[in-house]
Structures are given as structure tokens and as C-alpha cells.
Amino acid sequence: MRKMIRPSCFRMLVAFILSAVMLVGCGAFDGEIFEAYAVDDSSDEFITVGFSQLGSESVWRSANTESIKSVFTKENGFLLEFNNARQKQENQIKAIRGFISQRVDYIVFSPVTETGWETVLVEARSAGIPVIVVDRKISSASEKLFTTWVGTDARAEGEKAGRWLEQYLADIGKPNKKINIVVLQGTIGSSAQLGRTMGFDSIADKHKNWNILEQQTADFTAAKGKEVMAEFLEKYDNIDVVVSQNDDMTFGALDAMKEYGVTSGENGDVVLISFDAVHEALELVQQGIINVDVECNPDQGKYVMDIIKRLEAGEEVDKENVVEELVFTKDNVDEYIDNRTY
Ligand code: GZL
């Protein structure tokens, strides 16, 4: 455990309360105020982690938050400061600055978008605080400003969705059928949206008979997913395939389809491809309502904790750590659905 020369804990606690009050007072925080730990002399026995979570926009995100909170506990030797940025980068930057002034031992954050982190990460480096990026990625421009990344391969997820569609069309004997596709995209500029889009497009580009009518963001939320899908249904009467870049947007899209009398899945009007593979969505795969769900594994906390423990022991860690993921269809979902944590 790194020993740091700390100002008196009491002074630090007072400084933190004053700064939090000031920031709240000027409406600076749009997220949750820190779930601060009781800073006392015993805190030197613990590894302090400041975690900036990008939001609580989806079932997946809640599972990701739970995976962090469930491991960074006092029992495991940690004190966790958690901040929910409500999908606003400025809130994440404020939270990270708060962690720096708190002189936490590690800063962990899931970046809402890939760019705009250089300044605050230089501040963290100047304070000598290692930064671990989790879930989404940040641009290579900041490559040297963080210690390691733990997450999922969004581009591979997009490619898996494209390859499933290729196989599906082959299996129904219509590999060259002209198909019209609409895409509900996630938060624009997030590595999840960029990767899934690039991955799926890399397969679609090989098929002249695949026509992407429109791609529009619904920000990974169910509410926006319903809104955008309703716009698509209003605009197009020839949709064959819906690609939805997360299950929450899929849930919203299904609500819109129901209002328009459009069915999906095995015997439906449209093929429905989703991402994340949260439990509620896998039940829809079992029912034949979602044709395929490409997993994005939110259970990343244990990987981050293991990395911190290895760093504390002076070990080297890989720059990238990808968690394993599957693709679920009616053929395999029964085998897995009951043994999952989310
Ligand atoms: C993917 C993750 C995405 C999920 C969404 O790594 O960042 O953000 O796919 C979540 O459900 O909102």
C-alpha cells in the first residue's frame, strides 16, 4: 500500500466538506455528491479509490456500477468514493478533480465519450495518482495518461452482429435478398457507439444488398429508443432489420413497434439485433422476440480490483484487458440464462 504524506486527516475532511459545499452551492455538481468515506487515521489501512461512473442510463450501467461497488469494500481493503455523472463529461471531470484534491490512491472512471480528457488526466498525473479506465475507451491521444484499461471490445461486438446477420440470411436461403436496415446508436462519440457502428458497418460494406436506411442516436436509453424507433416507423414502411446498440434502446423500440403493430424476431415483421445481453433481454431472446443479443459484459469490478492489487504489489499490468463475451440466440440462451449475475 503506497504511503502518502497526508495533511492532517481532520484538515482534509474539513477541506473536502467546504469544497463540496461550495461546489454544490454554485450548482457545480449535476451528479450525486461523493459517497465520501469517513477520512480518519484508519484510512491509511485502506486503498482509497475514486470512481467516476458516467451515469445510470441503462440496466447494463447499473450492473456495471454494482460490479464496482461489490468489490471495493472495506472487507477487501478498500475505501470507495463514488460519483454518478449523469452522462455529462463535465461532471466526470469535476469528480476526478475532487478525487485529486482528496488525494485518493487510484482514480477509476468509465468515460462517457472518447475525447476531452487530456487536461484532467495531466492533473491526475501531476498529483501522482494512477488512473484506470474501465468499460469505455478514451482516445489514443491520452494513451500515456492512464495506467490501464479494462473493458469490452465494441468493434468485435459490432462485427459479431454483422456476421450473425450474414449467417441468418444464408440459413433462410436468401443471402442476396435486398434488406433495409435501421440502426439505433448509443451515445455519439462513445467507444461503444463508435466500435459497434464500425464493426457492423465493416460487414455491411461487403454486401451491396444490405441497405442501411438510417442510423440515429437514442443515447442508450429506453425512452429515446422508443422515440427514435417511432420516427423510423413513421418514415419507413420497408424496414427489414433493426440494429439496436443496447438492450435499453431495444426495450423502447419494442414499445414503439407495438404501437405501430410491427412484430419482431423469429416470426416477426422485422429481425431484431440487440447488444448487452442483460437478463430481461435474454428472456426476450428465449421468447423469440429478439433474434440475437451480442453480450457486453458489465462485470468488470473484479478485474479492476485484481489490477490494483497487482499494482500495489509492484507488478506490471497489460495496457488493455478485454473481458470475455458471448452471442446469444434461441439456440444457446437456455444454457446460460440462469447462471448469470446480471
Ligand atoms: C458498453 C457500455 C454501454 C452499454 C450500454 O461498453 O459502455 O453503455 O452497451 C451502456 O447499455 O449505457
Short mmCIF file of C-alpha atoms and ligand atoms in Angstrom, two decimals:
data_model
loop_
_atom_site.label_atom_id
_atom_site.label_comp_id
_atom_site.label_asym_id
_atom_site.label_seq_id
_atom_site.Cartn_x
_atom_site.Cartn_y
_atom_site.Cartn_z
CA MET A 1 0.00 0.00 0.00
CA ARG A 2 1.53 3.32 -1.04
CA LYS A 3 2.12 5.51 2.00
CA MET A 4 1.41 9.15 1.23
CA ILE A 5 2.28 12.14 3.35
CA ARG A 6 -1.18 13.40 4.05
CA PRO A 7 -2.28 16.71 5.53
CA SER A 8 -3.94 16.04 8.90
CA CYS A 9 -7.00 13.93 8.19
CA PHE A 10 -9.20 16.35 10.08
CA ARG A 11 -7.98 19.29 7.98
CA MET A 12 -8.54 17.26 4.83
CA LEU A 13 -12.04 16.28 5.87
CA VAL A 14 -12.88 19.93 6.59
CA ALA A 15 -11.35 20.96 3.24
CA PHE A 16 -13.42 18.32 1.47
CA ILE A 17 -16.67 19.34 3.15
CA LEU A 18 -16.04 23.01 2.40
CA SER A 19 -15.16 22.32 -1.24
CA ALA A 20 -18.20 20.03 -1.65
CA VAL A 21 -20.48 22.64 -0.08
CA MET A 22 -19.01 25.37 -2.34
CA LEU A 23 -19.37 23.25 -5.45
CA VAL A 24 -22.90 22.22 -4.55
CA GLY A 25 -23.67 25.81 -3.57
CA CYS A 26 -22.76 27.10 -7.01
CA GLY A 27 -24.69 24.27 -8.63
CA ALA A 28 -21.46 22.86 -9.89
CA PHE A 29 -22.42 19.24 -9.41
CA ASP A 30 -25.06 17.67 -11.56
CA GLY A 31 -24.29 14.20 -10.31
CA GLU A 32 -24.53 12.58 -6.91
CA ILE A 33 -22.30 14.20 -4.31
CA PHE A 34 -19.46 11.94 -3.31
CA GLU A 35 -20.40 8.98 -1.19
CA ALA A 36 -17.45 10.09 0.90
CA TYR A 37 -15.69 7.73 3.23
CA ALA A 38 -15.04 8.74 6.79
CA VAL A 39 -11.49 10.02 6.49
CA ASP A 40 -9.65 9.11 9.63
CA ASP A 41 -6.28 7.74 10.60
CA SER A 42 -7.52 4.23 9.81
CA SER A 43 -7.91 5.24 6.14
CA ASP A 44 -4.18 4.57 5.73
CA GLU A 45 -5.02 0.92 6.25
CA PHE A 46 -7.18 1.03 3.12
CA ILE A 47 -6.57 1.66 -0.56
CA THR A 48 -8.74 4.64 -1.48
CA VAL A 49 -10.42 4.53 -4.90
CA GLY A 50 -12.29 7.41 -6.54
CA PHE A 51 -14.73 6.05 -9.15
CA SER A 52 -16.45 8.32 -11.64
CA GLN A 53 -19.32 6.37 -13.19
CA LEU A 54 -20.66 8.01 -16.34
CA GLY A 55 -24.32 7.64 -15.46
CA SER A 56 -27.22 5.32 -14.68
CA GLU A 57 -28.79 5.32 -18.16
CA SER A 58 -29.25 1.59 -18.59
CA VAL A 59 -29.72 -1.77 -16.91
CA TRP A 60 -26.22 -2.57 -18.10
CA ARG A 61 -24.81 0.52 -16.37
CA SER A 62 -26.46 -0.41 -13.08
CA ALA A 63 -24.86 -3.87 -13.31
CA ASN A 64 -21.50 -2.25 -14.07
CA THR A 65 -21.84 0.04 -11.02
CA GLU A 66 -22.78 -2.92 -8.83
CA SER A 67 -19.72 -4.83 -10.08
CA ILE A 68 -17.52 -1.95 -8.83
CA LYS A 69 -19.30 -1.31 -5.53
CA SER A 70 -19.40 -5.02 -4.68
CA VAL A 71 -15.61 -5.41 -4.74
CA PHE A 72 -14.26 -2.07 -3.50
CA THR A 73 -15.34 -2.69 0.08
CA LYS A 74 -13.65 -2.29 3.46
CA GLU A 75 -13.67 -6.07 3.79
CA ASN A 76 -11.50 -6.22 0.66
CA GLY A 77 -9.23 -3.44 1.96
CA PHE A 78 -10.69 -0.51 0.04
CA LEU A 79 -12.48 2.77 0.63
CA LEU A 80 -14.59 3.81 -2.38
CA GLU A 81 -15.71 7.30 -3.33
CA PHE A 82 -18.41 7.01 -5.99
CA ASN A 83 -19.80 9.71 -8.24
CA ASN A 84 -22.59 9.39 -10.82
CA ALA A 85 -22.02 11.93 -13.60
CA ARG A 86 -25.47 11.56 -15.19
CA GLN A 87 -23.91 11.13 -18.65
CA LYS A 88 -22.22 14.55 -18.53
CA GLN A 89 -18.49 14.79 -19.17
CA GLU A 90 -18.19 17.99 -17.17
CA ASN A 91 -19.49 16.15 -14.11
CA GLN A 92 -16.91 13.42 -14.60
CA ILE A 93 -14.13 15.99 -14.87
CA LYS A 94 -15.34 17.70 -11.68
CA ALA A 95 -15.49 14.36 -9.88
CA ILE A 96 -11.96 13.45 -10.99
CA ARG A 97 -10.72 16.84 -9.77
CA GLY A 98 -12.46 16.12 -6.48
CA PHE A 99 -10.66 12.78 -6.22
CA ILE A 100 -7.34 14.53 -6.94
CA SER A 101 -7.94 17.06 -4.15
CA GLN A 102 -8.90 14.15 -1.91
CA ARG A 103 -5.57 12.55 -2.84
CA VAL A 104 -7.14 9.13 -3.42
CA ASP A 105 -4.75 6.29 -4.21
CA TYR A 106 -6.41 5.41 -7.55
CA ILE A 107 -8.82 7.11 -9.93
CA VAL A 108 -11.09 4.78 -11.90
CA PHE A 109 -13.56 6.10 -14.48
CA SER A 110 -15.81 4.99 -17.33
CA PRO A 111 -15.52 7.81 -19.92
CA VAL A 112 -18.86 8.92 -21.36
CA THR A 113 -17.11 9.80 -24.64
CA GLU A 114 -13.65 9.13 -26.06
CA THR A 115 -12.27 12.67 -26.20
CA GLY A 116 -11.76 15.67 -23.89
CA TRP A 117 -9.84 14.04 -21.04
CA GLU A 118 -6.26 15.23 -21.59
CA THR A 119 -6.31 18.24 -19.23
CA VAL A 120 -7.76 16.48 -16.20
CA LEU A 121 -5.61 13.39 -16.73
CA VAL A 122 -2.49 15.57 -16.81
CA GLU A 123 -3.65 16.97 -13.45
CA ALA A 124 -4.02 13.43 -12.08
CA ARG A 125 -0.55 12.54 -13.33
CA SER A 126 0.91 15.68 -11.77
CA ALA A 127 -0.68 14.60 -8.48
CA GLY A 128 0.96 11.17 -8.88
CA ILE A 129 -2.40 9.34 -8.89
CA PRO A 130 -2.68 6.32 -11.24
CA VAL A 131 -5.76 6.31 -13.48
CA ILE A 132 -7.58 3.17 -14.58
CA VAL A 133 -10.11 3.45 -17.42
CA VAL A 134 -12.98 0.97 -17.27
CA ASP A 135 -15.71 -0.05 -19.73
CA ARG A 136 -15.49 2.57 -22.49
CA LYS A 137 -12.22 3.79 -24.01
CA ILE A 138 -10.61 7.19 -24.34
CA SER A 139 -8.81 8.40 -27.46
CA SER A 140 -5.25 7.28 -28.14
CA ALA A 141 -4.17 10.92 -27.63
CA SER A 142 -4.46 10.22 -23.90
CA GLU A 143 -2.72 6.86 -24.17
CA LYS A 144 0.16 7.85 -21.88
CA LEU A 145 -2.11 9.44 -19.29
CA PHE A 146 -3.65 6.30 -17.85
CA THR A 147 -2.18 3.12 -16.45
CA THR A 148 -4.53 0.53 -17.94
CA TRP A 149 -7.97 -0.10 -19.43
CA VAL A 150 -10.46 -2.87 -18.55
CA GLY A 151 -13.48 -3.32 -20.79
CA THR A 152 -15.14 -4.86 -23.78
CA ASP A 153 -14.32 -4.90 -27.48
CA ALA A 154 -17.12 -2.84 -29.03
CA ARG A 155 -15.82 -3.23 -32.58
CA ALA A 156 -15.78 -7.02 -32.22
CA GLU A 157 -19.33 -6.84 -30.87
CA GLY A 158 -20.44 -4.95 -33.98
CA GLU A 159 -18.71 -7.47 -36.24
CA LYS A 160 -20.40 -10.35 -34.38
CA ALA A 161 -23.79 -8.76 -35.08
CA GLY A 162 -22.93 -8.39 -38.77
CA ARG A 163 -21.68 -11.95 -39.05
CA TRP A 164 -24.83 -13.25 -37.34
CA LEU A 165 -26.96 -11.41 -39.94
CA GLU A 166 -24.87 -12.90 -42.76
CA GLN A 167 -25.43 -16.39 -41.36
CA TYR A 168 -29.14 -15.73 -40.73
CA LEU A 169 -29.71 -14.73 -44.37
CA ALA A 170 -27.75 -17.77 -45.55
CA ASP A 171 -29.75 -20.06 -43.27
CA ILE A 172 -33.07 -18.82 -44.69
CA GLY A 173 -31.67 -19.28 -48.20
CA LYS A 174 -31.71 -15.54 -49.02
CA PRO A 175 -28.07 -14.37 -48.83
CA ASN A 176 -28.63 -11.90 -51.65
CA LYS A 177 -32.06 -10.62 -50.52
CA LYS A 178 -32.20 -6.80 -50.51
CA ILE A 179 -32.66 -5.85 -46.87
CA ASN A 180 -33.38 -2.42 -45.39
CA ILE A 181 -31.73 -1.74 -42.01
CA VAL A 182 -32.22 0.97 -39.39
CA VAL A 183 -29.77 1.45 -36.52
CA LEU A 184 -30.43 2.84 -33.04
CA GLN A 185 -27.00 4.11 -32.00
CA GLY A 186 -25.71 4.70 -28.49
CA THR A 187 -24.21 7.93 -27.15
CA ILE A 188 -22.45 9.59 -30.09
CA GLY A 189 -18.69 9.65 -29.59
CA SER A 190 -18.65 6.88 -27.01
CA SER A 191 -16.32 4.00 -27.80
CA ALA A 192 -19.33 1.66 -27.55
CA GLN A 193 -21.20 3.56 -30.27
CA LEU A 194 -18.13 4.09 -32.44
CA GLY A 195 -16.95 0.49 -32.14
CA ARG A 196 -20.31 -1.20 -32.68
CA THR A 197 -21.02 1.05 -35.65
CA MET A 198 -17.60 0.45 -37.25
CA GLY A 199 -17.81 -3.27 -36.59
CA PHE A 200 -21.28 -3.74 -38.07
CA ASP A 201 -20.55 -1.39 -40.99
CA SER A 202 -17.37 -3.36 -41.83
CA ILE A 203 -19.57 -6.39 -42.51
CA ALA A 204 -22.43 -4.46 -44.13
CA ASP A 205 -19.98 -2.86 -46.58
CA LYS A 206 -19.34 -6.34 -48.05
CA HIS A 207 -22.98 -6.74 -49.04
CA LYS A 208 -24.40 -4.49 -51.76
CA ASN A 209 -27.88 -5.91 -50.94
CA TRP A 210 -27.71 -4.54 -47.37
CA ASN A 211 -29.21 -1.04 -47.39
CA ILE A 212 -28.79 1.00 -44.18
CA LEU A 213 -31.75 3.39 -44.36
CA GLU A 214 -30.68 5.48 -41.34
CA GLN A 215 -28.56 5.42 -38.20
CA GLN A 216 -29.66 7.72 -35.34
CA THR A 217 -28.60 8.00 -31.71
CA ALA A 218 -31.01 7.17 -28.91
CA ASP A 219 -28.33 7.70 -26.26
CA PHE A 220 -28.52 4.16 -24.83
CA THR A 221 -31.84 4.90 -23.09
CA ALA A 222 -35.25 3.18 -23.39
CA ALA A 223 -37.13 6.49 -23.64
CA LYS A 224 -35.06 7.74 -26.57
CA GLY A 225 -35.11 4.29 -28.14
CA LYS A 226 -38.91 4.42 -28.28
CA GLU A 227 -38.85 7.98 -29.67
CA VAL A 228 -36.35 7.25 -32.45
CA MET A 229 -37.92 3.92 -33.39
CA ALA A 230 -41.30 5.66 -33.72
CA GLU A 231 -39.65 8.20 -36.04
CA PHE A 232 -38.22 5.34 -38.14
CA LEU A 233 -41.62 3.62 -38.32
CA GLU A 234 -43.26 6.90 -39.30
CA LYS A 235 -40.67 7.49 -42.01
CA TYR A 236 -40.11 3.99 -43.47
CA ASP A 237 -42.61 1.25 -44.34
CA ASN A 238 -39.94 -1.16 -45.56
CA ILE A 239 -37.75 -1.89 -42.54
CA ASP A 240 -36.45 -5.48 -42.53
CA VAL A 241 -33.79 -5.31 -39.77
CA VAL A 242 -33.45 -3.21 -36.59
CA VAL A 243 -29.99 -2.99 -35.05
CA SER A 244 -30.16 -1.54 -31.53
CA GLN A 245 -26.82 -0.84 -29.83
CA ASN A 246 -28.07 -1.69 -26.34
CA ASP A 247 -30.94 -3.56 -24.69
CA ASP A 248 -32.49 -0.47 -23.12
CA MET A 249 -33.00 1.12 -26.54
CA THR A 250 -34.34 -2.24 -27.69
CA PHE A 251 -36.94 -2.20 -24.91
CA GLY A 252 -38.02 1.26 -26.02
CA ALA A 253 -38.05 0.24 -29.68
CA LEU A 254 -40.30 -2.73 -28.87
CA ASP A 255 -42.77 -0.37 -27.21
CA ALA A 256 -42.85 1.75 -30.36
CA MET A 257 -43.20 -1.29 -32.62
CA LYS A 258 -46.14 -2.48 -30.52
CA GLU A 259 -47.88 0.89 -31.01
CA TYR A 260 -47.35 0.59 -34.77
CA GLY A 261 -48.44 -3.06 -34.90
CA VAL A 262 -44.99 -4.21 -36.00
CA THR A 263 -43.66 -7.52 -34.65
CA SER A 264 -40.05 -8.65 -34.34
CA GLY A 265 -37.99 -11.78 -34.02
CA GLU A 266 -38.42 -15.36 -35.13
CA ASN A 267 -41.76 -15.00 -36.95
CA GLY A 268 -41.92 -11.23 -36.90
CA ASP A 269 -42.07 -8.43 -39.45
CA VAL A 270 -38.50 -7.34 -38.62
CA VAL A 271 -35.30 -9.01 -37.49
CA LEU A 272 -34.16 -7.50 -34.16
CA ILE A 273 -30.46 -7.41 -33.24
CA SER A 274 -29.50 -6.10 -29.78
CA PHE A 275 -26.40 -5.63 -27.61
CA ASP A 276 -25.60 -6.08 -23.89
CA ALA A 277 -27.47 -9.34 -23.14
CA VAL A 278 -28.97 -8.24 -19.81
CA HIS A 279 -31.29 -10.80 -18.20
CA GLU A 280 -34.56 -9.14 -19.26
CA ALA A 281 -33.38 -9.09 -22.88
CA LEU A 282 -32.27 -12.72 -22.79
CA GLU A 283 -35.81 -13.62 -21.73
CA LEU A 284 -36.97 -11.92 -24.95
CA VAL A 285 -34.41 -14.00 -26.87
CA GLN A 286 -35.94 -17.11 -25.28
CA GLN A 287 -39.38 -15.91 -26.42
CA GLY A 288 -38.13 -15.40 -29.97
CA ILE A 289 -38.77 -11.61 -29.83
CA ILE A 290 -35.09 -10.61 -30.06
CA ASN A 291 -33.30 -12.66 -32.74
CA VAL A 292 -29.78 -12.22 -31.35
CA ASP A 293 -28.19 -10.40 -28.40
CA VAL A 294 -24.45 -9.68 -28.50
CA GLU A 295 -23.09 -9.71 -24.96
CA CYS A 296 -21.24 -6.77 -23.44
CA ASN A 297 -20.03 -7.94 -20.05
CA PRO A 298 -20.53 -5.29 -17.29
CA ASP A 299 -19.00 -7.45 -14.57
CA GLN A 300 -15.66 -5.62 -14.60
CA GLY A 301 -15.09 -4.64 -10.96
CA LYS A 302 -13.24 -7.85 -10.05
CA TYR A 303 -10.79 -7.29 -12.94
CA VAL A 304 -10.10 -3.71 -11.77
CA MET A 305 -9.58 -4.82 -8.17
CA ASP A 306 -7.14 -7.53 -9.28
CA ILE A 307 -5.19 -4.99 -11.31
CA ILE A 308 -4.97 -2.55 -8.37
CA LYS A 309 -3.73 -5.33 -6.10
CA ARG A 310 -1.08 -6.24 -8.67
CA LEU A 311 -0.03 -2.59 -8.99
CA GLU A 312 0.20 -2.34 -5.20
CA ALA A 313 2.48 -5.39 -5.28
CA GLY A 314 4.70 -3.58 -7.81
CA GLU A 315 3.72 -5.87 -10.71
CA GLU A 316 3.46 -4.79 -14.36
CA VAL A 317 -0.05 -4.89 -15.88
CA ASP A 318 -1.17 -5.01 -19.53
CA LYS A 319 -2.32 -1.74 -21.06
CA GLU A 320 -5.55 -3.39 -22.29
CA ASN A 321 -7.63 -6.06 -20.53
CA VAL A 322 -10.65 -7.34 -22.51
CA VAL A 323 -13.36 -9.28 -20.68
CA GLU A 324 -14.87 -12.33 -22.37
CA GLU A 325 -18.26 -12.14 -24.11
CA LEU A 326 -20.75 -14.39 -25.92
CA VAL A 327 -23.52 -14.12 -28.54
CA PHE A 328 -26.97 -15.32 -27.50
CA THR A 329 -29.70 -16.74 -29.72
CA LYS A 330 -32.61 -19.06 -29.07
CA ASP A 331 -30.21 -21.95 -29.74
CA ASN A 332 -27.96 -21.32 -26.71
CA VAL A 333 -29.70 -18.89 -24.33
CA ASP A 334 -31.31 -21.60 -22.13
CA GLU A 335 -27.85 -22.97 -21.35
CA TYR A 336 -26.65 -19.67 -19.86
CA ILE A 337 -29.56 -17.50 -18.68
CA ASP A 338 -29.89 -18.91 -15.16
CA ASN A 339 -26.18 -18.72 -14.26
CA ARG A 340 -25.60 -15.02 -14.88
CA THR A 341 -25.08 -12.19 -12.40
CA TYR A 342 -26.99 -9.61 -14.48
C1 GZL B 1 -20.66 -0.64 -23.35
C2 GZL B 1 -21.31 0.34 -22.39
C3 GZL B 1 -22.64 0.75 -22.90
C4 GZL B 1 -23.70 -0.35 -22.86
C5 GZL B 1 -24.93 0.45 -22.59
O1 GZL B 1 -19.33 -0.90 -23.01
O2 GZL B 1 -20.48 1.48 -22.24
O3 GZL B 1 -23.13 1.82 -22.09
O4 GZL B 1 -23.78 -1.10 -24.03
C6 GZL B 1 -24.44 1.45 -21.57
O5 GZL B 1 -26.03 -0.28 -22.10
O6 GZL B 1 -25.28 2.52 -21.47
#
